[in-house]
JSON list of C-alpha atoms and ligand atoms in Angstrom, two decimals:
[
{"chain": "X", "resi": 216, "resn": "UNK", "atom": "CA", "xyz": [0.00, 0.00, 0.00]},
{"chain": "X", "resi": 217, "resn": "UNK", "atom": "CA", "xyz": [1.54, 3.31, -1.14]},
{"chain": "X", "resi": 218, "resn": "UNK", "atom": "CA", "xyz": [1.54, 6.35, 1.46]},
{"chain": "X", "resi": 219, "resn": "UNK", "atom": "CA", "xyz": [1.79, 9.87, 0.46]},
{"chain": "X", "resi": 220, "resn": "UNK", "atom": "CA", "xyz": [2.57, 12.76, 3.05]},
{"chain": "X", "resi": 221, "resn": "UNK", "atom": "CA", "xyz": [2.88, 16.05, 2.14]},
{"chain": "X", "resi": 222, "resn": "UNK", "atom": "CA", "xyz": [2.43, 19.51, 2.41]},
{"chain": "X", "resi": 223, "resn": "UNK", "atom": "CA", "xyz": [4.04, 19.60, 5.96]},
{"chain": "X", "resi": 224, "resn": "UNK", "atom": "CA", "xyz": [7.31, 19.87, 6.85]},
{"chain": "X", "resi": 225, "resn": "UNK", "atom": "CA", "xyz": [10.24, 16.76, 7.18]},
{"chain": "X", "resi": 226, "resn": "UNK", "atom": "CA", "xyz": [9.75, 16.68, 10.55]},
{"chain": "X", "resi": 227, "resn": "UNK", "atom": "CA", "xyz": [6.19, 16.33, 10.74]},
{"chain": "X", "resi": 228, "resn": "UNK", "atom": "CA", "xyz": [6.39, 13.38, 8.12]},
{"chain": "X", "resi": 229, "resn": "UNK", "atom": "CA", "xyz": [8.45, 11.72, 9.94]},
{"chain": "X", "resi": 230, "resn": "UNK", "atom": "CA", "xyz": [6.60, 11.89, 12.86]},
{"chain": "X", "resi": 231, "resn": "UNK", "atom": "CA", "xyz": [3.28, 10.85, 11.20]},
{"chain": "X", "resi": 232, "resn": "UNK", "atom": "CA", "xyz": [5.31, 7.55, 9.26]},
{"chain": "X", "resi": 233, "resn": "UNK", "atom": "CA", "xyz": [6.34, 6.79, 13.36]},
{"chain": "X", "resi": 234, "resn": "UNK", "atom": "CA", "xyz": [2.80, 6.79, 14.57]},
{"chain": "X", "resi": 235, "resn": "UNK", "atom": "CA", "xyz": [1.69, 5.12, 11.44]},
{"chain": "X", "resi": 236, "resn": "UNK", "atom": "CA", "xyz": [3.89, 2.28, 11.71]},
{"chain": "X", "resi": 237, "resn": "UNK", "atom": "CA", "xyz": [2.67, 1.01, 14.65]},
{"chain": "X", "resi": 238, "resn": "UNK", "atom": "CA", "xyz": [-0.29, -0.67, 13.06]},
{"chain": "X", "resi": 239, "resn": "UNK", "atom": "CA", "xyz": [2.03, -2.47, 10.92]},
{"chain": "X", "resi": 240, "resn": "UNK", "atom": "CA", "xyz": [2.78, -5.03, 12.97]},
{"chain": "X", "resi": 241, "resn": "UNK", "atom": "CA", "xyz": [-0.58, -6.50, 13.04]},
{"chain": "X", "resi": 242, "resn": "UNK", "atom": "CA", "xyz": [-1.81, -6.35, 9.23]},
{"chain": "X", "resi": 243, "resn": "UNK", "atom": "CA", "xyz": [-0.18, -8.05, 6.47]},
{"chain": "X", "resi": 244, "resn": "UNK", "atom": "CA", "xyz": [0.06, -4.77, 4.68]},
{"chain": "X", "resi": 245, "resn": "UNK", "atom": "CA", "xyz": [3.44, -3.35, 3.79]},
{"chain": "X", "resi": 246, "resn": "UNK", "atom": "CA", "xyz": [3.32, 0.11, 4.53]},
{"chain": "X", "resi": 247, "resn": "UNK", "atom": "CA", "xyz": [5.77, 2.01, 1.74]},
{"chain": "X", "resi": 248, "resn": "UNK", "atom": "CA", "xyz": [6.11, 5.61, 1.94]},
{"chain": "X", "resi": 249, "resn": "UNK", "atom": "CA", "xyz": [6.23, 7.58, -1.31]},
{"chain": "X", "resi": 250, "resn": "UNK", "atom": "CA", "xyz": [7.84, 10.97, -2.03]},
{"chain": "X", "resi": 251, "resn": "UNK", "atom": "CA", "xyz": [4.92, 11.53, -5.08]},
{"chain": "X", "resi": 252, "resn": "UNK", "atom": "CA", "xyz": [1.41, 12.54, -4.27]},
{"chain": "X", "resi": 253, "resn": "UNK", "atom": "CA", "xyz": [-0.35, 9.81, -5.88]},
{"chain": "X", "resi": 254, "resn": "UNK", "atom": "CA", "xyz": [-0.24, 7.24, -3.15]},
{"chain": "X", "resi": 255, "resn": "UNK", "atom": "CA", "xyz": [-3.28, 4.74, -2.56]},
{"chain": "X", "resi": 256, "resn": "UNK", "atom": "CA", "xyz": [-3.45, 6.80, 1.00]},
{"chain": "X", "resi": 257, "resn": "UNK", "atom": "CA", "xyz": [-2.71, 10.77, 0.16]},
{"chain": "X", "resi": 258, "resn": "UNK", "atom": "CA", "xyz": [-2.05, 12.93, 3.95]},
{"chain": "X", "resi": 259, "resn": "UNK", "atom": "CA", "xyz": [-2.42, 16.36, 3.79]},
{"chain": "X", "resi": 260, "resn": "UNK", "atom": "CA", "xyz": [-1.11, 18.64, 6.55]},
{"chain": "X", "resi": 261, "resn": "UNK", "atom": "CA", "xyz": [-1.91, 21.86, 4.77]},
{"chain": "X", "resi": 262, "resn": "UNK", "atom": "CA", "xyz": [-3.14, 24.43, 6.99]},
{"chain": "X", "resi": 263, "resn": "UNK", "atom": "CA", "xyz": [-7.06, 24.67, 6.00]},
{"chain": "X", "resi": 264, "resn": "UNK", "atom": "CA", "xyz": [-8.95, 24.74, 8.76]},
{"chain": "X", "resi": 265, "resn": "UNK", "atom": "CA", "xyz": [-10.77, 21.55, 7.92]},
{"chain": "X", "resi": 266, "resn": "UNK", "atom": "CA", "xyz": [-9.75, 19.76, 11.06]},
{"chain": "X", "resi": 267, "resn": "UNK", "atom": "CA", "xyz": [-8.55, 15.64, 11.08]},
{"chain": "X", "resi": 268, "resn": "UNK", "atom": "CA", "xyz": [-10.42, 13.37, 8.79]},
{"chain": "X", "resi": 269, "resn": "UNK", "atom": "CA", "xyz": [-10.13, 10.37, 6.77]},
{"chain": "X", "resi": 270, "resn": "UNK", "atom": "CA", "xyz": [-11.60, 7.92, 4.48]},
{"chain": "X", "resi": 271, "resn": "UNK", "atom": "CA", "xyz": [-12.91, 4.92, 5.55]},
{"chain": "X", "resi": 272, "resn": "UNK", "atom": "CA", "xyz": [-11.24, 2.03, 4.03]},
{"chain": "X", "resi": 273, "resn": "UNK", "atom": "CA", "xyz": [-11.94, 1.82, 0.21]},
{"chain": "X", "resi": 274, "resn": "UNK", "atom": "CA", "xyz": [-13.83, 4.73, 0.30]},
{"chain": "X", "resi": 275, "resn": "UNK", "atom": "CA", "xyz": [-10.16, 6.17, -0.14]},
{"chain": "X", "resi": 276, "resn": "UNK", "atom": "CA", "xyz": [-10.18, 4.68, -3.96]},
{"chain": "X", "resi": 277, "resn": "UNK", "atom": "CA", "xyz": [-13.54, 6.42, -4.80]},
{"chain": "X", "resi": 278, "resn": "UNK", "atom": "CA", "xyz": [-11.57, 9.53, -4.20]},
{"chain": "X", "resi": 279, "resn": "UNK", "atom": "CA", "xyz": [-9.66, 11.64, -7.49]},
{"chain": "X", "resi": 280, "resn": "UNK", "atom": "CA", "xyz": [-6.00, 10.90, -7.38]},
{"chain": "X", "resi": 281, "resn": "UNK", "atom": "CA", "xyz": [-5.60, 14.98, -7.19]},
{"chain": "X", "resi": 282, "resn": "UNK", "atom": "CA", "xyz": [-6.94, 15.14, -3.67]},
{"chain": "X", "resi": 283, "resn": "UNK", "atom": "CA", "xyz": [-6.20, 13.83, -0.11]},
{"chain": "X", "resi": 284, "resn": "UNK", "atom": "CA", "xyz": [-7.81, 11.09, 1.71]},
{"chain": "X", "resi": 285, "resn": "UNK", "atom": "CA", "xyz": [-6.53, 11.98, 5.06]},
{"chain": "X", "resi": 286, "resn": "UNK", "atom": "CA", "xyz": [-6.25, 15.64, 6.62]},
{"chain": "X", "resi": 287, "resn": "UNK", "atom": "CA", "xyz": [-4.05, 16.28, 9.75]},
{"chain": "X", "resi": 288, "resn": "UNK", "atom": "CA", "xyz": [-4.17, 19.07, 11.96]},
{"chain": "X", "resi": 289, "resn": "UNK", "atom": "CA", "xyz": [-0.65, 19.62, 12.57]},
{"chain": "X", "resi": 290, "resn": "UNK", "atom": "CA", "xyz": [-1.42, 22.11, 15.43]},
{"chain": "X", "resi": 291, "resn": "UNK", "atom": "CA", "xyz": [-1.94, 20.08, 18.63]},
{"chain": "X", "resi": 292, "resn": "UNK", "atom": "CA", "xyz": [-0.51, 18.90, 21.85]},
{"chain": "X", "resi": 293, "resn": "UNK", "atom": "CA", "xyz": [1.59, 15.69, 21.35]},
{"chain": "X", "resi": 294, "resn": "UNK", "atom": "CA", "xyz": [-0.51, 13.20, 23.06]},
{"chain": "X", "resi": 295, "resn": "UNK", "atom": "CA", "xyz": [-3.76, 14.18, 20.75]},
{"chain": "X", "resi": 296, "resn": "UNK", "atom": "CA", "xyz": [-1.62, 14.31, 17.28]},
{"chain": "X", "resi": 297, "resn": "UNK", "atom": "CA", "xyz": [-0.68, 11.10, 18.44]},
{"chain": "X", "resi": 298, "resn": "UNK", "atom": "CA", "xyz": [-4.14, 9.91, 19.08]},
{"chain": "X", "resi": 299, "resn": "UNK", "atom": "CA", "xyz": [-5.16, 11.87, 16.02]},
{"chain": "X", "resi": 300, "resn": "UNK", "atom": "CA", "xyz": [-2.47, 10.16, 13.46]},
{"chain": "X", "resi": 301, "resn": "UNK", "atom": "CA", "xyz": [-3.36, 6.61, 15.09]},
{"chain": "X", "resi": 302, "resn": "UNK", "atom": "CA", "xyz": [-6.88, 6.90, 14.91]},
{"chain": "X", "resi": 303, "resn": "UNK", "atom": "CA", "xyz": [-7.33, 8.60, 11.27]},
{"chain": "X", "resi": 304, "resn": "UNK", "atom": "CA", "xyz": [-4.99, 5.70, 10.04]},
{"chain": "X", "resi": 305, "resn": "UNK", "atom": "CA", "xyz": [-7.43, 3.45, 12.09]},
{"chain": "X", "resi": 306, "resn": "UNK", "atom": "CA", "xyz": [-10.04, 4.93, 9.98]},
{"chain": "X", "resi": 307, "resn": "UNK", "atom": "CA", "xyz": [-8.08, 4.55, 6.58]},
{"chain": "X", "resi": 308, "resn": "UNK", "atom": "CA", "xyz": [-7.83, 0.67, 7.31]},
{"chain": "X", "resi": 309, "resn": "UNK", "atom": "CA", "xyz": [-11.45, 0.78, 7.81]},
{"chain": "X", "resi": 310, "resn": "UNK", "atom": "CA", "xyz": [-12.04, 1.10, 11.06]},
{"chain": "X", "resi": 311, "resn": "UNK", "atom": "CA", "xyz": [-15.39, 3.02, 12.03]},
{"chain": "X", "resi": 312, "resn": "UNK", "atom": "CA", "xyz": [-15.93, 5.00, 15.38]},
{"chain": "X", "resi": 313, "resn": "UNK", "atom": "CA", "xyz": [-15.74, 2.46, 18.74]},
{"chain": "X", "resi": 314, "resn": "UNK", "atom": "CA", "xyz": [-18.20, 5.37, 20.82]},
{"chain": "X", "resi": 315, "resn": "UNK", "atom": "CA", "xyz": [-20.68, 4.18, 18.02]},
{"chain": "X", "resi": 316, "resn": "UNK", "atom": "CA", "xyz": [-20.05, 0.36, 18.63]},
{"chain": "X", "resi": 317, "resn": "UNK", "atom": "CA", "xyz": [-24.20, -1.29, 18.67]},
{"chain": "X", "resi": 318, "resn": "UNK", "atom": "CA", "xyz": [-23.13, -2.37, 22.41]},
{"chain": "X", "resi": 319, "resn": "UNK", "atom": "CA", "xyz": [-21.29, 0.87, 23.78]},
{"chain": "X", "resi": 320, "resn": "UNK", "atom": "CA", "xyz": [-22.41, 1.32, 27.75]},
{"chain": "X", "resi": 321, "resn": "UNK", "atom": "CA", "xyz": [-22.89, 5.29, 26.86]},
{"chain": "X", "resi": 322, "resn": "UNK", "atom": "CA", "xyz": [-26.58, 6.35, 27.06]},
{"chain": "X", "resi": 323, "resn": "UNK", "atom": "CA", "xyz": [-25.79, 10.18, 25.56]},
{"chain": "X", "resi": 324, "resn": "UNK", "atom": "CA", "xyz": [-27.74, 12.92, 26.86]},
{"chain": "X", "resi": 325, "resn": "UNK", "atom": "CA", "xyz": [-27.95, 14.33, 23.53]},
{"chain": "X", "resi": 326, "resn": "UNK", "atom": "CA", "xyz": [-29.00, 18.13, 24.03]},
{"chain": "X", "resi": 327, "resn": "UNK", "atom": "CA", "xyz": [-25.94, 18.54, 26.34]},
{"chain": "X", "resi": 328, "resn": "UNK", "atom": "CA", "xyz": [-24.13, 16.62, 24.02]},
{"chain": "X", "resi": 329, "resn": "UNK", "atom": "CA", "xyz": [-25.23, 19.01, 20.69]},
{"chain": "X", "resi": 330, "resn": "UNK", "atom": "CA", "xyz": [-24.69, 21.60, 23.22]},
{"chain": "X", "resi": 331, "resn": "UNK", "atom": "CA", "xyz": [-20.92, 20.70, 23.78]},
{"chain": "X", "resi": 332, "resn": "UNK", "atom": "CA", "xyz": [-20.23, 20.16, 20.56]},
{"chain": "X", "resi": 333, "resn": "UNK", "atom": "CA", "xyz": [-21.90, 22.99, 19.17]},
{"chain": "X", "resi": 334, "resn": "UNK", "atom": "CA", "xyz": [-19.42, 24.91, 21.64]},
{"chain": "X", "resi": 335, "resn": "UNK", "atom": "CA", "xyz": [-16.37, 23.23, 19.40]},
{"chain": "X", "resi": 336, "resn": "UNK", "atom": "CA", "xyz": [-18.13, 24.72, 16.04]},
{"chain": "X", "resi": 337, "resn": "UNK", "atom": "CA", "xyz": [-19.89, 20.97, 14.86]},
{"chain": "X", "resi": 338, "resn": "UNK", "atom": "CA", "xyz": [-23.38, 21.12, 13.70]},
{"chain": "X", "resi": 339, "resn": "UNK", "atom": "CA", "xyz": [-26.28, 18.72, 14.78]},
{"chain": "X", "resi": 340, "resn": "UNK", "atom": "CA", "xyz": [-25.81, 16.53, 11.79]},
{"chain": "X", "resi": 341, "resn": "UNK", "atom": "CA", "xyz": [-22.25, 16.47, 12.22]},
{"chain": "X", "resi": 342, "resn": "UNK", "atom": "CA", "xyz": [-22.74, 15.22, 15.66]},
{"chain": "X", "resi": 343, "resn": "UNK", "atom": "CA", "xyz": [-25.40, 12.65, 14.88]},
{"chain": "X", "resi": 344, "resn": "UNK", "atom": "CA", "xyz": [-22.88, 11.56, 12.29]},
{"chain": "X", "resi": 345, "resn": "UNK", "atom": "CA", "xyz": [-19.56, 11.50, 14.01]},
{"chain": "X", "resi": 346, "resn": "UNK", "atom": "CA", "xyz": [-21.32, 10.60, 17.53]},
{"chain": "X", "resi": 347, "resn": "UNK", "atom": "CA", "xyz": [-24.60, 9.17, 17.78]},
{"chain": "X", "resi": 348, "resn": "UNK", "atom": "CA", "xyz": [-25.56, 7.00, 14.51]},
{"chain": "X", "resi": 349, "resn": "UNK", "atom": "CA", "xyz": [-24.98, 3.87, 14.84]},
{"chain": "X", "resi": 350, "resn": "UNK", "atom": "CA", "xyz": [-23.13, 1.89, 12.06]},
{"chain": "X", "resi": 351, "resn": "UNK", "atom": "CA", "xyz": [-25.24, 0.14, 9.27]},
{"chain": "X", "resi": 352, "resn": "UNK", "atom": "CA", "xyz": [-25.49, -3.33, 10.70]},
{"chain": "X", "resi": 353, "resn": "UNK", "atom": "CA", "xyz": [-25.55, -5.58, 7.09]},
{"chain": "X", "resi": 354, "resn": "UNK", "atom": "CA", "xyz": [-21.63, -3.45, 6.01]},
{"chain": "X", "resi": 355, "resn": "UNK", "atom": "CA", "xyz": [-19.81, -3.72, 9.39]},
{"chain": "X", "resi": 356, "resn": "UNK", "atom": "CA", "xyz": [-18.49, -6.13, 10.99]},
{"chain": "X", "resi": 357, "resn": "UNK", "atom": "CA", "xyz": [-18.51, -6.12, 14.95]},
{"chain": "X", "resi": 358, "resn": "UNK", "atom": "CA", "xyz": [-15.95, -7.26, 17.39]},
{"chain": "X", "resi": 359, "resn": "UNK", "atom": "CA", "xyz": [-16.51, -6.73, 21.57]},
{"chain": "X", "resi": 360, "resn": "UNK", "atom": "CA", "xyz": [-16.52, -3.38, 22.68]},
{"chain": "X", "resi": 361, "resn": "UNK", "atom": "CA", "xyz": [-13.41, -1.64, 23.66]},
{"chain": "X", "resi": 362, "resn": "UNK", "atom": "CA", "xyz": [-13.74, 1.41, 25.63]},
{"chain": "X", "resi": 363, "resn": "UNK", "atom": "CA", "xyz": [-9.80, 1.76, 25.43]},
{"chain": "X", "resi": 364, "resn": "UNK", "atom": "CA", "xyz": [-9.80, 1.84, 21.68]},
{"chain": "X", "resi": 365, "resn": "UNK", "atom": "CA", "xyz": [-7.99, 4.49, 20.09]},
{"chain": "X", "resi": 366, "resn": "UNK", "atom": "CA", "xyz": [-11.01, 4.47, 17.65]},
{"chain": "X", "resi": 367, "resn": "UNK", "atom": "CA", "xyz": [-13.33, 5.77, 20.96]},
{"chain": "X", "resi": 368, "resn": "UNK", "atom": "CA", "xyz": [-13.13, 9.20, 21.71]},
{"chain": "X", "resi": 369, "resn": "UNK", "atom": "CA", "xyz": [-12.85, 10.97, 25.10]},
{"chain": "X", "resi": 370, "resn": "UNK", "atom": "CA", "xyz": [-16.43, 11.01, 26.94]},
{"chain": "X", "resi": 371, "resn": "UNK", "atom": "CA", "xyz": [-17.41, 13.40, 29.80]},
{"chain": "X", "resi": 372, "resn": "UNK", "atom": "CA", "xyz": [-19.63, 12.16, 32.17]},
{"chain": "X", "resi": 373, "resn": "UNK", "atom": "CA", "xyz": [-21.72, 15.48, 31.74]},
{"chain": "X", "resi": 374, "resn": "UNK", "atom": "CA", "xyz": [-22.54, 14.31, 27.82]},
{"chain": "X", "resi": 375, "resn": "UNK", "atom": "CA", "xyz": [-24.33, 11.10, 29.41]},
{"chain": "X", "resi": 376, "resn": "UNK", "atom": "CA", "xyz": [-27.53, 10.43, 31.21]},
{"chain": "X", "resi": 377, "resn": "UNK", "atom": "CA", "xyz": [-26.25, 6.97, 33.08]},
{"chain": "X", "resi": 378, "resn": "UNK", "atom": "CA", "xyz": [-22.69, 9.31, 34.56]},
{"chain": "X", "resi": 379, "resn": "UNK", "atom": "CA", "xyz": [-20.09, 7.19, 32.05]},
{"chain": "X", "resi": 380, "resn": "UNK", "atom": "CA", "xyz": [-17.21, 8.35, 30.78]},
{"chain": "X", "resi": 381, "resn": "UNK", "atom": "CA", "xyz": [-14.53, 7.24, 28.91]},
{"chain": "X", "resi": 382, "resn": "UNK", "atom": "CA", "xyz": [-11.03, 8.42, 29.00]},
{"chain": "X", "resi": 383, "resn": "UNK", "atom": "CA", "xyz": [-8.85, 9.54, 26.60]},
{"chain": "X", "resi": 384, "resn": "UNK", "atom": "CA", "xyz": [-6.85, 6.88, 24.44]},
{"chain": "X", "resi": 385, "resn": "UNK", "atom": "CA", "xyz": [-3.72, 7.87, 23.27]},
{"chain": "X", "resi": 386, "resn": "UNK", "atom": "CA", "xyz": [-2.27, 4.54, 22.20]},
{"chain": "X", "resi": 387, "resn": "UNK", "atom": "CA", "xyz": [-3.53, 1.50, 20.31]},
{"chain": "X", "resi": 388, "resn": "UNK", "atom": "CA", "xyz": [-5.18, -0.71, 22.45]},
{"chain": "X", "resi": 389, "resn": "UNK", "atom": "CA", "xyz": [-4.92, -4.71, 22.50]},
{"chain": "X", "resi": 390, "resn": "UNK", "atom": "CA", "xyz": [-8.58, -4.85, 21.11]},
{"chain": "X", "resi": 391, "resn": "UNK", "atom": "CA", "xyz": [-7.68, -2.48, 18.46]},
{"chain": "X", "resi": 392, "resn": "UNK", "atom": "CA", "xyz": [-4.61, -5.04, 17.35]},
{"chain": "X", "resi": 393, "resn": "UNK", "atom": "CA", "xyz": [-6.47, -8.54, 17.57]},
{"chain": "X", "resi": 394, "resn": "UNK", "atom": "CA", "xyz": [-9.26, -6.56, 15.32]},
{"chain": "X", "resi": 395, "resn": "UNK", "atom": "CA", "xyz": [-7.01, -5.54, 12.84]},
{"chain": "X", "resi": 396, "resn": "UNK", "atom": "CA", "xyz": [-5.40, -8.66, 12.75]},
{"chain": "X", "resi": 397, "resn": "UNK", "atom": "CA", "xyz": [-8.58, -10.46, 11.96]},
{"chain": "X", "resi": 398, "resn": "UNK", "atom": "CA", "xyz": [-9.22, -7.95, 8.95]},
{"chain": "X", "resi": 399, "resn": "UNK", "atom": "CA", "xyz": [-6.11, -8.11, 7.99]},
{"chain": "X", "resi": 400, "resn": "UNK", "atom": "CA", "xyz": [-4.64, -12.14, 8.81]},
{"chain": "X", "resi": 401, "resn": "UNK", "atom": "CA", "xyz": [-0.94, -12.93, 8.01]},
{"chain": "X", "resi": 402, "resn": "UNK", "atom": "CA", "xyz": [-0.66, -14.79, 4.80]},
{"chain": "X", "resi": 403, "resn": "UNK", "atom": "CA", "xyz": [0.00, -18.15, 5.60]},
{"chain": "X", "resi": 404, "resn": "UNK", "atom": "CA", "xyz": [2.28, -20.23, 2.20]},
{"chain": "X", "resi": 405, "resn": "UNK", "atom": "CA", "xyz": [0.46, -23.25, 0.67]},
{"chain": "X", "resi": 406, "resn": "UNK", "atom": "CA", "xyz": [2.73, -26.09, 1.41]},
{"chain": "X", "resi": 407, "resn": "UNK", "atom": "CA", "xyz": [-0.22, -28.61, 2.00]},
{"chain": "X", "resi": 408, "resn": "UNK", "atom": "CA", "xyz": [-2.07, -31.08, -1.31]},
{"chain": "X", "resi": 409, "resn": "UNK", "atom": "CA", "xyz": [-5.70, -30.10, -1.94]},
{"chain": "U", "resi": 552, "resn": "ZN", "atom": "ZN1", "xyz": [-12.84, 9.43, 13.73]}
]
């Protein structure tokens, strides 16, 4: 899989390959950086305002070659550009939001939480969207809940009815890996008859 970085400087390349790279171990993907802009995953780091993002998956491919399929906000404190770079990669290998996860133990009080996030410049739909939908059922496929996944964002107790919260996640967590793993499984050679 071919990875393009750019519009950022050496440094902050570097730094997003490092954080990148720590998925590798559990896919059977070869990571290989590019120095072109035509890579099957395209990172932008150009200073636009339009926040972190990613494609999900494939959705990447549906993209034109011209544009990005991953946006990072180079201006933030270490721990969250390091939960920001892990996660949005988490989404480009198809991961989808764990906070959104069919068996999630948040029950959202959902006016406080448009209120919140209203606060941070999202609209409803955005919320709804990046919060509250839940993922369509018959396209996804489901492992155990993970409250520690770097896919799950940060939950204040005041955003939920039943007082849960989740902390922040800065790293990949063990449920993250074993997922990935199973979406991705080592290659194993043929050596046996059929
Ligand atoms: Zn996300």
């Amino acid at each position: 899989m071919n990875i393009s970085i750019f519009d950022m400087p050496e440094k902050a390349i570097e730094y997003i390959k490092k954080n990148i790279n720590l998925w590798q171990p559990y896919t059977n993907l070869k990571f290989n950086f590019i120095n072109t802009r035509d890579g099957d995953i395209r990172i932008s780091g150009k200073d636009d305002g339009s926040g972190n993002w990613s494609a999900i998956g494939t959705e990447a491919k549906l993209k034109p070659l011209h544009e990005p399929t991953m946006h990072i906000d180079l201006l933030q404190t270490a721990d969250m550009l390091n939960h920001t770079i892990r996660h949005e990669f988490g989404h480009a290998l198809g991961l989808l939001h764990e906070h959104q996860h069919p068996d999630n133990e948040i029950q959202w009080d959902k006016e406080k939480l448009y209120e919140e996030s209203g606060k941070l410049g999202h609209t409803r739909q955005d919320t709804d969207e990046n919060f509250l939908n839940p993922p369509d059922s018959k396209t996804t496929i489901t492992s155990t809940y993970d409250s520690r996944s770097v896919m799950h964002y940060k939950v204040p107790a005041e955003v939920t009815s039943n007082g849960v919260a989740v902390a922040f996640n800065e790293d990949i967590s063990e449920g993250d890996k074993q997922f990935i793993a199973l979406l991705y499984p080592p290659t194993h050679v043929q050596l046996l008859d059929d």
